[in-house]
């Protein structure tokens, strides 16, 4: 009877006779990784597990029993004492059975890193959103879409070519819009620290270099798309917007037109009232639908109405910014005449415009339902304007700014009514 000796792997007991050789032949080798984990000798990283298992196996091969040693010398491969052989067996074992354990701290660290990246991306996207001045971008999109519908005379005109032509106009126009408002922020950083401290450049969320990159990329992409469109009115609209947006903001001799109330208002009026209506109408009518140029009543109405509305936006936008404009020498109408006078001047101009629009609807040769949409729609908007105007606190910058954004909503609403004027 041979005495049994303990083996590093639980469950392996050395017997006598032929059974000893068969058991050693089958079972000698690296102990399962699960046994090491149960014995507490495996750590949370796979590299440490490998090291411990190597030591375990090498120590296990140092036979202390003469019977086992004699059997190994005759039957066990000589390369079993080679450390590289042991590593190969361990790697094979790990591929089959081992799953590296990850500590709770590692999980928390990965989760924290992921959350930080998500937060950073959201912050940058939000800053880009604020940098683009979204209310102006929305106005551009709605305005161009509305004007593009004016040349449509039949349902068949609403073809894929039409929608592609609208998209062809929208994308470069939005990019040009970002260039114009971004350029203004680059030259107005100090003023915006007083008037609009939440903007990305004024608040420090964007560096000047970041602002320059966004503005430059928007300009180049816009002009490149305008050239590729092969539509002269679309390219002309982009070039005029670029020129007026530049002279409005850039601080150079004979430029910086925003310092002068009349010139500043003229820049906004020309782009919003004339360029948007005329250029994009011709773009769709002639270069998308392939029709001869014809000026309908709806286009005349849209241009005239938006002259009033653009003048109101140009005047009203400076009412909340009196403090910063006065400190930095911007002679806006609000600085010269006072906030209250300019406020009620804007409200009066809008009332006159809505009254005229209702009159156009009344004498329109269109069908009665279309006439009613024009008359009732403008009457409801005018009534809502009066209610909101009477509730404004002219001593509160927050209240004035809120009403200014309300005017932009009226601007959007008007573009929904314009296609009904026929």
mmCIF file of C-alpha atoms in Angstrom:
data_model
loop_
_atom_site.group_PDB
_atom_site.id
_atom_site.type_symbol
_atom_site.label_atom_id
_atom_site.label_comp_id
_atom_site.label_asym_id
_atom_site.label_seq_id
_atom_site.Cartn_x
_atom_site.Cartn_y
_atom_site.Cartn_z
ATOM 1 C CA UNK A 1 0.000 0.000 0.000
ATOM 2 C CA UNK A 2 1.456 3.356 -1.008
ATOM 3 C CA UNK A 3 0.874 6.407 1.098
ATOM 4 C CA UNK A 4 -1.101 9.192 -0.632
ATOM 5 C CA UNK A 5 0.254 12.692 -0.929
ATOM 6 C CA UNK A 6 -1.823 15.866 -1.235
ATOM 7 C CA UNK A 7 -1.994 17.517 -4.629
ATOM 8 C CA UNK A 8 -2.568 21.268 -5.094
ATOM 9 C CA UNK A 9 -5.830 20.546 -6.913
ATOM 10 C CA UNK A 10 -8.609 19.339 -4.569
ATOM 11 C CA UNK A 11 -10.038 15.987 -5.431
ATOM 12 C CA UNK A 12 -6.773 14.482 -6.757
ATOM 13 C CA UNK A 13 -5.433 11.732 -4.464
ATOM 14 C CA UNK A 14 -2.468 9.546 -5.357
ATOM 15 C CA UNK A 15 -3.154 5.790 -5.193
ATOM 16 C CA UNK A 16 -1.077 2.748 -6.094
ATOM 17 C CA UNK A 17 -0.467 0.598 -9.140
ATOM 18 C CA UNK A 18 -1.732 1.389 -12.604
ATOM 19 C CA UNK A 19 -4.353 3.777 -11.255
ATOM 20 C CA UNK A 20 -1.550 6.068 -10.064
ATOM 21 C CA UNK A 21 -0.075 6.392 -13.553
ATOM 22 C CA UNK A 22 -3.418 7.002 -15.230
ATOM 23 C CA UNK A 23 -4.452 9.614 -12.707
ATOM 24 C CA UNK A 24 -1.151 11.452 -12.949
ATOM 25 C CA UNK A 25 -1.307 11.268 -16.727
ATOM 26 C CA UNK A 26 -4.760 12.800 -16.767
ATOM 27 C CA UNK A 27 -4.677 15.195 -13.878
ATOM 28 C CA UNK A 28 -1.180 16.611 -13.516
ATOM 29 C CA UNK A 29 -1.154 20.070 -15.012
ATOM 30 C CA UNK A 30 -2.445 23.526 -14.151
ATOM 31 C CA UNK A 31 -5.198 23.468 -11.531
ATOM 32 C CA UNK A 32 -8.516 24.935 -12.659
ATOM 33 C CA UNK A 33 -8.858 28.660 -12.239
ATOM 34 C CA UNK A 34 -12.038 28.124 -10.236
ATOM 35 C CA UNK A 35 -10.033 26.270 -7.548
ATOM 36 C CA UNK A 36 -7.649 29.181 -7.265
ATOM 37 C CA UNK A 37 -10.569 31.591 -6.904
ATOM 38 C CA UNK A 38 -12.107 29.401 -4.203
ATOM 39 C CA UNK A 39 -8.817 29.331 -2.308
ATOM 40 C CA UNK A 40 -8.682 33.149 -2.468
ATOM 41 C CA UNK A 41 -5.447 33.067 -4.436
ATOM 42 C CA UNK A 42 -6.844 34.770 -7.562
ATOM 43 C CA UNK A 43 -7.092 38.551 -7.654
ATOM 44 C CA UNK A 44 -9.355 40.864 -9.597
ATOM 45 C CA UNK A 45 -6.992 41.208 -12.538
ATOM 46 C CA UNK A 46 -6.176 38.514 -15.057
ATOM 47 C CA UNK A 47 -2.417 39.242 -14.985
ATOM 48 C CA UNK A 48 -2.197 38.499 -11.270
ATOM 49 C CA UNK A 49 -4.196 35.297 -11.733
ATOM 50 C CA UNK A 50 -1.713 34.116 -14.341
ATOM 51 C CA UNK A 51 1.289 34.874 -12.131
ATOM 52 C CA UNK A 52 -0.164 33.053 -9.120
ATOM 53 C CA UNK A 53 -1.162 30.080 -11.206
ATOM 54 C CA UNK A 54 2.309 29.826 -12.748
ATOM 55 C CA UNK A 55 3.902 29.756 -9.301
ATOM 56 C CA UNK A 56 1.360 27.195 -8.157
ATOM 57 C CA UNK A 57 2.025 24.894 -11.111
ATOM 58 C CA UNK A 58 5.795 25.225 -10.951
ATOM 59 C CA UNK A 59 5.789 24.452 -7.261
ATOM 60 C CA UNK A 60 3.480 21.500 -7.961
ATOM 61 C CA UNK A 61 5.974 20.095 -10.451
ATOM 62 C CA UNK A 62 8.726 19.984 -7.818
ATOM 63 C CA UNK A 63 7.988 16.422 -6.789
ATOM 64 C CA UNK A 64 8.833 15.381 -3.266
ATOM 65 C CA UNK A 65 7.906 11.690 -3.626
ATOM 66 C CA UNK A 66 10.362 9.322 -5.327
ATOM 67 C CA UNK A 67 7.559 7.276 -6.912
ATOM 68 C CA UNK A 68 6.013 10.362 -8.519
ATOM 69 C CA UNK A 69 9.427 11.620 -9.616
ATOM 70 C CA UNK A 70 10.304 8.349 -11.257
ATOM 71 C CA UNK A 71 6.972 8.330 -13.074
ATOM 72 C CA UNK A 72 7.439 11.920 -14.314
ATOM 73 C CA UNK A 73 10.966 11.223 -15.532
ATOM 74 C CA UNK A 74 9.717 8.350 -17.651
ATOM 75 C CA UNK A 75 6.195 9.340 -18.716
ATOM 76 C CA UNK A 76 5.717 13.143 -18.425
ATOM 77 C CA UNK A 77 6.944 15.353 -21.284
ATOM 78 C CA UNK A 78 10.235 17.049 -20.542
ATOM 79 C CA UNK A 79 8.878 20.339 -21.703
ATOM 80 C CA UNK A 80 6.489 20.329 -18.723
ATOM 81 C CA UNK A 81 9.243 21.874 -16.685
ATOM 82 C CA UNK A 82 9.585 24.654 -19.211
ATOM 83 C CA UNK A 83 7.972 27.874 -18.035
ATOM 84 C CA UNK A 84 6.868 28.784 -21.579
ATOM 85 C CA UNK A 85 5.000 25.510 -21.827
ATOM 86 C CA UNK A 86 3.266 26.284 -18.551
ATOM 87 C CA UNK A 87 2.255 29.730 -19.790
ATOM 88 C CA UNK A 88 0.793 28.201 -22.952
ATOM 89 C CA UNK A 89 -1.301 25.815 -20.921
ATOM 90 C CA UNK A 90 -2.484 28.643 -18.681
ATOM 91 C CA UNK A 91 -3.451 30.846 -21.618
ATOM 92 C CA UNK A 92 -5.400 27.960 -23.092
ATOM 93 C CA UNK A 93 -7.110 27.417 -19.768
ATOM 94 C CA UNK A 94 -7.973 31.107 -19.397
ATOM 95 C CA UNK A 95 -9.528 31.203 -22.839
ATOM 96 C CA UNK A 96 -11.787 28.290 -21.955
ATOM 97 C CA UNK A 97 -12.730 28.935 -18.366
ATOM 98 C CA UNK A 98 -11.483 32.196 -16.967
ATOM 99 C CA UNK A 99 -13.392 35.496 -16.967
ATOM 100 C CA UNK A 100 -11.341 38.373 -15.534
ATOM 101 C CA UNK A 101 -13.050 39.765 -12.494
ATOM 102 C CA UNK A 102 -13.729 43.503 -12.387
ATOM 103 C CA UNK A 103 -13.846 45.217 -9.073
ATOM 104 C CA UNK A 104 -16.669 47.475 -7.965
ATOM 105 C CA UNK A 105 -14.250 50.386 -8.082
ATOM 106 C CA UNK A 106 -13.449 49.652 -11.743
ATOM 107 C CA UNK A 107 -17.167 49.591 -12.539
ATOM 108 C CA UNK A 108 -17.704 52.890 -10.790
ATOM 109 C CA UNK A 109 -14.697 54.410 -12.553
ATOM 110 C CA UNK A 110 -15.935 53.324 -15.999
ATOM 111 C CA UNK A 111 -19.438 54.568 -15.243
ATOM 112 C CA UNK A 112 -18.078 57.895 -14.005
ATOM 113 C CA UNK A 113 -15.893 58.328 -17.109
ATOM 114 C CA UNK A 114 -18.843 57.570 -19.406
ATOM 115 C CA UNK A 115 -21.043 60.049 -17.542
ATOM 116 C CA UNK A 116 -18.360 62.743 -17.775
ATOM 117 C CA UNK A 117 -18.007 62.312 -21.539
ATOM 118 C CA UNK A 118 -21.775 62.392 -21.993
ATOM 119 C CA UNK A 119 -21.991 65.566 -19.930
ATOM 120 C CA UNK A 120 -19.178 67.226 -21.905
ATOM 121 C CA UNK A 121 -20.819 66.401 -25.250
ATOM 122 C CA UNK A 122 -24.189 67.718 -24.065
ATOM 123 C CA UNK A 123 -22.595 70.944 -22.810
ATOM 124 C CA UNK A 124 -20.830 71.553 -26.129
ATOM 125 C CA UNK A 125 -23.964 70.857 -28.154
ATOM 126 C CA UNK A 126 -25.983 73.183 -25.939
ATOM 127 C CA UNK A 127 -23.321 75.890 -26.315
ATOM 128 C CA UNK A 128 -23.375 75.471 -30.096
ATOM 129 C CA UNK A 129 -27.159 75.741 -29.986
ATOM 130 C CA UNK A 130 -26.940 79.017 -28.053
ATOM 131 C CA UNK A 131 -24.156 80.290 -30.318
ATOM 132 C CA UNK A 132 -26.359 79.806 -33.399
ATOM 133 C CA UNK A 133 -29.087 82.075 -31.880
ATOM 134 C CA UNK A 134 -31.833 79.486 -32.490
ATOM 135 C CA UNK A 135 -34.722 81.947 -32.804
ATOM 136 C CA UNK A 136 -33.058 83.445 -35.895
ATOM 137 C CA UNK A 137 -32.329 80.006 -37.372
ATOM 138 C CA UNK A 138 -35.966 78.973 -36.893
ATOM 139 C CA UNK A 139 -37.071 82.225 -38.537
ATOM 140 C CA UNK A 140 -34.821 81.523 -41.518
ATOM 141 C CA UNK A 141 -36.128 77.974 -41.942
ATOM 142 C CA UNK A 142 -39.814 78.915 -41.659
ATOM 143 C CA UNK A 143 -39.424 82.000 -43.862
ATOM 144 C CA UNK A 144 -37.673 80.215 -46.726
ATOM 145 C CA UNK A 145 -40.088 77.277 -46.579
ATOM 146 C CA UNK A 146 -43.113 79.593 -46.674
ATOM 147 C CA UNK A 147 -41.800 81.670 -49.573
ATOM 148 C CA UNK A 148 -40.914 78.487 -51.460
ATOM 149 C CA UNK A 149 -44.593 77.506 -51.417
ATOM 150 C CA UNK A 150 -45.711 80.696 -53.177
ATOM 151 C CA UNK A 151 -44.764 79.542 -56.729
ATOM 152 C CA UNK A 152 -46.684 76.287 -56.208
ATOM 153 C CA UNK A 153 -49.886 76.383 -58.275
ATOM 154 C CA UNK A 154 -50.896 72.721 -58.324
ATOM 155 C CA UNK A 155 -50.339 69.603 -56.300
ATOM 156 C CA UNK A 156 -48.129 68.210 -59.048
ATOM 157 C CA UNK A 157 -45.584 70.971 -58.291
ATOM 158 C CA UNK A 158 -44.888 69.334 -54.912
ATOM 159 C CA UNK A 159 -42.495 66.873 -56.503
ATOM 160 C CA UNK A 160 -39.241 65.425 -55.148
ATOM 161 C CA UNK A 161 -37.437 68.044 -57.233
ATOM 162 C CA UNK A 162 -39.316 70.778 -55.353
ATOM 163 C CA UNK A 163 -38.394 69.428 -51.924
ATOM 164 C CA UNK A 164 -34.784 68.948 -53.003
ATOM 165 C CA UNK A 165 -34.728 72.575 -54.190
ATOM 166 C CA UNK A 166 -36.076 73.777 -50.832
ATOM 167 C CA UNK A 167 -33.424 71.749 -48.996
ATOM 168 C CA UNK A 168 -30.816 73.120 -51.391
ATOM 169 C CA UNK A 169 -31.775 76.612 -50.226
ATOM 170 C CA UNK A 170 -32.250 75.864 -46.524
ATOM 171 C CA UNK A 171 -28.903 74.300 -45.644
ATOM 172 C CA UNK A 172 -26.565 77.050 -46.951
ATOM 173 C CA UNK A 173 -28.946 79.720 -45.641
ATOM 174 C CA UNK A 174 -28.853 78.290 -42.114
ATOM 175 C CA UNK A 175 -25.053 78.122 -42.311
ATOM 176 C CA UNK A 176 -24.950 81.752 -43.461
ATOM 177 C CA UNK A 177 -27.259 82.652 -40.587
ATOM 178 C CA UNK A 178 -24.787 81.047 -38.159
ATOM 179 C CA UNK A 179 -21.957 83.013 -39.783
ATOM 180 C CA UNK A 180 -23.791 86.331 -39.359
ATOM 181 C CA UNK A 181 -24.856 85.849 -35.729
ATOM 182 C CA UNK A 182 -21.524 84.225 -34.837
ATOM 183 C CA UNK A 183 -19.524 87.086 -36.341
ATOM 184 C CA UNK A 184 -21.578 89.543 -34.320
ATOM 185 C CA UNK A 185 -20.776 87.637 -31.128
ATOM 186 C CA UNK A 186 -17.050 87.635 -31.929
ATOM 187 C CA UNK A 187 -17.013 91.438 -32.089
ATOM 188 C CA UNK A 188 -19.485 91.929 -29.222
ATOM 189 C CA UNK A 189 -17.907 89.796 -26.491
ATOM 190 C CA UNK A 190 -17.459 92.675 -24.047
ATOM 191 C CA UNK A 191 -20.928 94.085 -24.734
ATOM 192 C CA UNK A 192 -22.492 90.644 -24.372
ATOM 193 C CA UNK A 193 -20.876 90.233 -20.961
ATOM 194 C CA UNK A 194 -23.269 93.005 -19.905
ATOM 195 C CA UNK A 195 -26.287 92.393 -22.166
ATOM 196 C CA UNK A 196 -26.204 88.621 -22.797
ATOM 197 C CA UNK A 197 -23.804 86.938 -20.352
ATOM 198 C CA UNK A 198 -25.324 83.523 -21.097
ATOM 199 C CA UNK A 199 -23.918 83.400 -24.646
ATOM 200 C CA UNK A 200 -21.019 80.929 -25.089
ATOM 201 C CA UNK A 201 -18.284 83.469 -25.884
ATOM 202 C CA UNK A 202 -19.357 85.928 -23.200
ATOM 203 C CA UNK A 203 -19.650 83.187 -20.571
ATOM 204 C CA UNK A 204 -16.344 81.553 -21.519
ATOM 205 C CA UNK A 205 -17.860 78.226 -22.591
ATOM 206 C CA UNK A 206 -16.394 78.814 -26.048
ATOM 207 C CA UNK A 207 -12.964 80.280 -26.631
ATOM 208 C CA UNK A 208 -12.416 82.914 -29.293
ATOM 209 C CA UNK A 209 -10.573 80.311 -31.378
ATOM 210 C CA UNK A 210 -13.598 78.004 -31.251
ATOM 211 C CA UNK A 211 -15.879 80.854 -32.301
ATOM 212 C CA UNK A 212 -13.617 81.768 -35.222
ATOM 213 C CA UNK A 213 -13.520 78.141 -36.409
ATOM 214 C CA UNK A 214 -17.320 77.802 -36.310
ATOM 215 C CA UNK A 215 -17.868 81.117 -38.093
ATOM 216 C CA UNK A 216 -15.248 80.443 -40.780
ATOM 217 C CA UNK A 217 -16.464 76.902 -41.446
ATOM 218 C CA UNK A 218 -20.084 78.070 -41.698
ATOM 219 C CA UNK A 219 -19.175 80.797 -44.197
ATOM 220 C CA UNK A 220 -17.058 78.553 -46.426
ATOM 221 C CA UNK A 221 -19.583 75.715 -46.456
ATOM 222 C CA UNK A 222 -22.450 78.094 -47.184
ATOM 223 C CA UNK A 223 -20.739 79.763 -50.141
ATOM 224 C CA UNK A 224 -19.492 76.433 -51.505
ATOM 225 C CA UNK A 225 -23.016 75.001 -51.449
ATOM 226 C CA UNK A 226 -24.375 78.159 -53.047
ATOM 227 C CA UNK A 227 -21.894 77.863 -55.914
ATOM 228 C CA UNK A 228 -22.635 74.151 -56.398
ATOM 229 C CA UNK A 229 -26.381 74.842 -56.535
ATOM 230 C CA UNK A 230 -25.960 76.640 -59.894
ATOM 231 C CA UNK A 231 -28.811 78.937 -58.865
ATOM 232 C CA UNK A 232 -27.896 82.631 -59.302
ATOM 233 C CA UNK A 233 -30.669 83.969 -57.010
ATOM 234 C CA UNK A 234 -29.678 81.573 -54.220
ATOM 235 C CA UNK A 235 -26.001 82.492 -54.498
ATOM 236 C CA UNK A 236 -26.909 86.195 -54.652
ATOM 237 C CA UNK A 237 -28.978 85.863 -51.470
ATOM 238 C CA UNK A 238 -26.038 84.246 -49.669
ATOM 239 C CA UNK A 239 -23.551 86.876 -50.866
ATOM 240 C CA UNK A 240 -25.817 89.798 -49.898
ATOM 241 C CA UNK A 241 -26.450 88.278 -46.473
ATOM 242 C CA UNK A 242 -22.717 87.757 -46.001
ATOM 243 C CA UNK A 243 -21.882 91.328 -47.034
ATOM 244 C CA UNK A 244 -24.537 93.003 -44.872
ATOM 245 C CA UNK A 245 -23.828 90.725 -41.919
ATOM 246 C CA UNK A 246 -20.139 91.598 -42.150
ATOM 247 C CA UNK A 247 -20.518 95.376 -42.392
ATOM 248 C CA UNK A 248 -23.026 95.224 -39.537
ATOM 249 C CA UNK A 249 -20.544 93.687 -37.068
ATOM 250 C CA UNK A 250 -16.904 94.085 -38.139
ATOM 251 C CA UNK A 251 -14.991 96.783 -36.273
ATOM 252 C CA UNK A 252 -13.257 98.608 -39.145
ATOM 253 C CA UNK A 253 -13.412 102.153 -40.563
ATOM 254 C CA UNK A 254 -16.735 102.806 -42.338
ATOM 255 C CA UNK A 255 -18.068 99.492 -41.044
ATOM 256 C CA UNK A 256 -19.642 98.446 -37.739
ATOM 257 C CA UNK A 257 -23.018 99.701 -38.950
ATOM 258 C CA UNK A 258 -24.720 98.478 -35.803
ATOM 259 C CA UNK A 259 -23.417 101.632 -34.097
ATOM 260 C CA UNK A 260 -25.805 103.677 -36.238
ATOM 261 C CA UNK A 261 -29.504 103.028 -35.742
ATOM 262 C CA UNK A 262 -30.667 103.636 -39.313
ATOM 263 C CA UNK A 263 -27.890 101.592 -40.947
ATOM 264 C CA UNK A 264 -28.390 98.739 -38.480
ATOM 265 C CA UNK A 265 -32.124 98.607 -39.169
ATOM 266 C CA UNK A 266 -31.468 98.756 -42.923
ATOM 267 C CA UNK A 267 -29.246 95.656 -42.810
ATOM 268 C CA UNK A 268 -31.916 93.590 -41.089
ATOM 269 C CA UNK A 269 -34.752 94.931 -43.248
ATOM 270 C CA UNK A 270 -32.965 94.273 -46.560
ATOM 271 C CA UNK A 271 -32.162 90.660 -45.682
ATOM 272 C CA UNK A 272 -35.339 89.628 -43.854
ATOM 273 C CA UNK A 273 -37.871 91.562 -45.934
ATOM 274 C CA UNK A 274 -36.428 91.678 -49.448
ATOM 275 C CA UNK A 275 -33.701 89.109 -49.999
ATOM 276 C CA UNK A 276 -35.537 86.220 -48.360
ATOM 277 C CA UNK A 277 -38.790 86.909 -50.215
ATOM 278 C CA UNK A 278 -37.503 87.727 -53.688
ATOM 279 C CA UNK A 279 -34.378 85.583 -54.064
ATOM 280 C CA UNK A 280 -35.836 82.345 -52.758
ATOM 281 C CA UNK A 281 -39.091 82.815 -54.658
ATOM 282 C CA UNK A 282 -37.192 83.143 -57.951
ATOM 283 C CA UNK A 283 -34.917 80.239 -56.994
ATOM 284 C CA UNK A 284 -37.900 77.902 -56.628
ATOM 285 C CA UNK A 285 -40.014 79.281 -59.471
ATOM 286 C CA UNK A 286 -37.399 79.422 -62.227
ATOM 287 C CA UNK A 287 -34.465 77.207 -61.220
ATOM 288 C CA UNK A 288 -36.364 74.413 -59.467
ATOM 289 C CA UNK A 289 -39.837 74.280 -61.036
ATOM 290 C CA UNK A 290 -38.617 75.658 -64.366
ATOM 291 C CA UNK A 291 -41.426 78.218 -64.704
ATOM 292 C CA UNK A 292 -41.111 81.750 -66.127
ATOM 293 C CA UNK A 293 -40.716 84.476 -63.532
ATOM 294 C CA UNK A 294 -44.067 85.892 -62.467
ATOM 295 C CA UNK A 295 -44.676 88.060 -59.373
ATOM 296 C CA UNK A 296 -47.957 87.056 -57.662
ATOM 297 C CA UNK A 297 -50.005 89.074 -55.160
ATOM 298 C CA UNK A 298 -48.823 86.849 -52.331
ATOM 299 C CA UNK A 299 -45.182 87.779 -52.937
ATOM 300 C CA UNK A 300 -45.982 91.508 -52.995
ATOM 301 C CA UNK A 301 -47.931 91.127 -49.764
ATOM 302 C CA UNK A 302 -45.156 89.091 -48.108
ATOM 303 C CA UNK A 303 -42.482 91.637 -49.040
ATOM 304 C CA UNK A 304 -44.509 94.636 -47.844
ATOM 305 C CA UNK A 305 -45.615 92.983 -44.614
ATOM 306 C CA UNK A 306 -42.101 91.784 -43.767
ATOM 307 C CA UNK A 307 -40.732 95.285 -44.284
ATOM 308 C CA UNK A 308 -42.830 96.367 -41.302
ATOM 309 C CA UNK A 309 -42.033 93.263 -39.311
ATOM 310 C CA UNK A 310 -38.282 93.408 -39.982
ATOM 311 C CA UNK A 311 -38.226 97.069 -38.949
ATOM 312 C CA UNK A 312 -39.966 96.120 -35.700
ATOM 313 C CA UNK A 313 -37.423 93.356 -35.006
ATOM 314 C CA UNK A 314 -34.538 95.722 -35.779
ATOM 315 C CA UNK A 315 -35.918 98.327 -33.370
ATOM 316 C CA UNK A 316 -37.094 96.018 -30.621
ATOM 317 C CA UNK A 317 -33.977 93.858 -30.338
ATOM 318 C CA UNK A 318 -32.064 96.787 -28.830
ATOM 319 C CA UNK A 319 -34.626 97.615 -26.125
ATOM 320 C CA UNK A 320 -33.315 95.029 -23.599
ATOM 321 C CA UNK A 321 -29.686 95.956 -24.421
ATOM 322 C CA UNK A 322 -29.738 99.659 -23.576
ATOM 323 C CA UNK A 323 -27.293 99.387 -20.682
ATOM 324 C CA UNK A 324 -24.492 97.676 -22.602
ATOM 325 C CA UNK A 325 -25.091 99.631 -25.823
ATOM 326 C CA UNK A 326 -24.886 102.956 -23.999
ATOM 327 C CA UNK A 327 -21.633 101.960 -22.254
ATOM 328 C CA UNK A 328 -19.962 100.933 -25.525
ATOM 329 C CA UNK A 329 -21.175 103.759 -27.764
ATOM 330 C CA UNK A 330 -23.897 101.948 -29.722
ATOM 331 C CA UNK A 331 -26.379 104.672 -30.706
ATOM 332 C CA UNK A 332 -29.501 102.561 -31.130
ATOM 333 C CA UNK A 333 -32.982 104.052 -31.255
ATOM 334 C CA UNK A 334 -33.590 102.726 -27.748
ATOM 335 C CA UNK A 335 -30.543 104.613 -26.456
ATOM 336 C CA UNK A 336 -31.519 107.810 -28.302
ATOM 337 C CA UNK A 337 -35.305 107.849 -27.800
ATOM 338 C CA UNK A 338 -35.778 105.723 -24.711
ATOM 339 C CA UNK A 339 -37.110 102.212 -24.202
ATOM 340 C CA UNK A 340 -40.772 103.091 -23.680
ATOM 341 C CA UNK A 341 -41.129 105.181 -26.853
ATOM 342 C CA UNK A 342 -39.472 102.551 -29.017
ATOM 343 C CA UNK A 343 -41.573 99.820 -27.408
ATOM 344 C CA UNK A 344 -44.898 101.450 -28.257
ATOM 345 C CA UNK A 345 -43.626 102.474 -31.702
ATOM 346 C CA UNK A 346 -42.983 98.792 -32.446
ATOM 347 C CA UNK A 347 -46.402 97.735 -31.158
ATOM 348 C CA UNK A 348 -48.084 100.436 -33.277
ATOM 349 C CA UNK A 349 -46.235 99.361 -36.430
ATOM 350 C CA UNK A 350 -47.322 95.769 -35.914
ATOM 351 C CA UNK A 351 -50.955 96.791 -35.358
ATOM 352 C CA UNK A 352 -50.874 98.784 -38.590
ATOM 353 C CA UNK A 353 -49.389 95.806 -40.451
ATOM 354 C CA UNK A 354 -52.020 93.399 -39.120
ATOM 355 C CA UNK A 355 -54.810 95.836 -40.003
ATOM 356 C CA UNK A 356 -53.472 96.133 -43.535
ATOM 357 C CA UNK A 357 -53.222 92.335 -43.804
ATOM 358 C CA UNK A 358 -56.857 91.929 -42.734
ATOM 359 C CA UNK A 359 -57.822 94.520 -45.379
ATOM 360 C CA UNK A 360 -55.936 92.598 -48.070
ATOM 361 C CA UNK A 361 -57.815 89.467 -47.073
ATOM 362 C CA UNK A 362 -61.157 91.287 -47.212
ATOM 363 C CA UNK A 363 -60.689 92.514 -50.792
ATOM 364 C CA UNK A 364 -58.900 89.414 -52.035
ATOM 365 C CA UNK A 365 -60.472 87.619 -55.038
ATOM 366 C CA UNK A 366 -59.726 84.296 -53.360
ATOM 367 C CA UNK A 367 -62.383 81.856 -52.208
ATOM 368 C CA UNK A 368 -64.256 82.674 -49.015
ATOM 369 C CA UNK A 369 -62.518 80.066 -46.798
ATOM 370 C CA UNK A 370 -59.105 81.423 -47.786
ATOM 371 C CA UNK A 371 -60.268 84.999 -47.189
ATOM 372 C CA UNK A 372 -61.531 84.022 -43.745
ATOM 373 C CA UNK A 373 -58.188 82.439 -42.838
ATOM 374 C CA UNK A 374 -56.416 85.678 -43.733
ATOM 375 C CA UNK A 375 -58.874 87.980 -41.938
ATOM 376 C CA UNK A 376 -59.513 85.924 -38.808
ATOM 377 C CA UNK A 377 -55.898 84.799 -38.483
ATOM 378 C CA UNK A 378 -54.492 88.338 -38.482
ATOM 379 C CA UNK A 379 -57.259 89.595 -36.195
ATOM 380 C CA UNK A 380 -56.509 86.921 -33.589
ATOM 381 C CA UNK A 381 -52.792 87.662 -33.721
ATOM 382 C CA UNK A 382 -53.415 91.411 -33.340
ATOM 383 C CA UNK A 383 -55.611 90.827 -30.295
ATOM 384 C CA UNK A 384 -53.005 88.569 -28.712
ATOM 385 C CA UNK A 385 -50.349 91.206 -29.396
ATOM 386 C CA UNK A 386 -52.348 93.853 -27.525
ATOM 387 C CA UNK A 387 -52.905 91.604 -24.505
ATOM 388 C CA UNK A 388 -49.214 90.731 -24.276
ATOM 389 C CA UNK A 389 -48.065 94.341 -24.785
ATOM 390 C CA UNK A 390 -50.223 95.634 -21.926
ATOM 391 C CA UNK A 391 -48.707 93.072 -19.552
ATOM 392 C CA UNK A 392 -45.060 94.020 -20.185
ATOM 393 C CA UNK A 393 -43.093 95.601 -17.336
ATOM 394 C CA UNK A 394 -40.814 98.098 -19.074
ATOM 395 C CA UNK A 395 -38.577 98.314 -15.991
ATOM 396 C CA UNK A 396 -37.814 94.576 -16.155
ATOM 397 C CA UNK A 397 -35.246 93.314 -18.629
ATOM 398 C CA UNK A 398 -36.647 89.791 -18.287
ATOM 399 C CA UNK A 399 -40.155 90.977 -19.179
ATOM 400 C CA UNK A 400 -38.934 92.958 -22.204
ATOM 401 C CA UNK A 401 -36.811 90.051 -23.447
ATOM 402 C CA UNK A 402 -39.767 87.699 -23.088
ATOM 403 C CA UNK A 403 -41.916 90.022 -25.208
ATOM 404 C CA UNK A 404 -39.148 90.235 -27.815
ATOM 405 C CA UNK A 405 -39.199 86.441 -28.133
ATOM 406 C CA UNK A 406 -42.996 86.658 -28.398
ATOM 407 C CA UNK A 407 -42.547 88.963 -31.407
ATOM 408 C CA UNK A 408 -40.405 86.281 -33.042
ATOM 409 C CA UNK A 409 -43.271 83.825 -32.518
ATOM 410 C CA UNK A 410 -45.572 86.271 -34.297
ATOM 411 C CA UNK A 411 -42.966 86.405 -37.067
ATOM 412 C CA UNK A 412 -43.172 82.616 -37.436
ATOM 413 C CA UNK A 413 -46.990 82.690 -37.374
ATOM 414 C CA UNK A 414 -47.134 85.243 -40.186
ATOM 415 C CA UNK A 415 -45.203 82.962 -42.500
ATOM 416 C CA UNK A 416 -47.872 80.315 -41.953
ATOM 417 C CA UNK A 417 -50.542 82.804 -43.092
ATOM 418 C CA UNK A 418 -48.687 84.256 -46.101
ATOM 419 C CA UNK A 419 -49.322 81.267 -48.438
ATOM 420 C CA UNK A 420 -53.092 81.815 -47.984
ATOM 421 C CA UNK A 421 -52.894 85.291 -49.530
ATOM 422 C CA UNK A 422 -53.662 84.725 -53.226
#
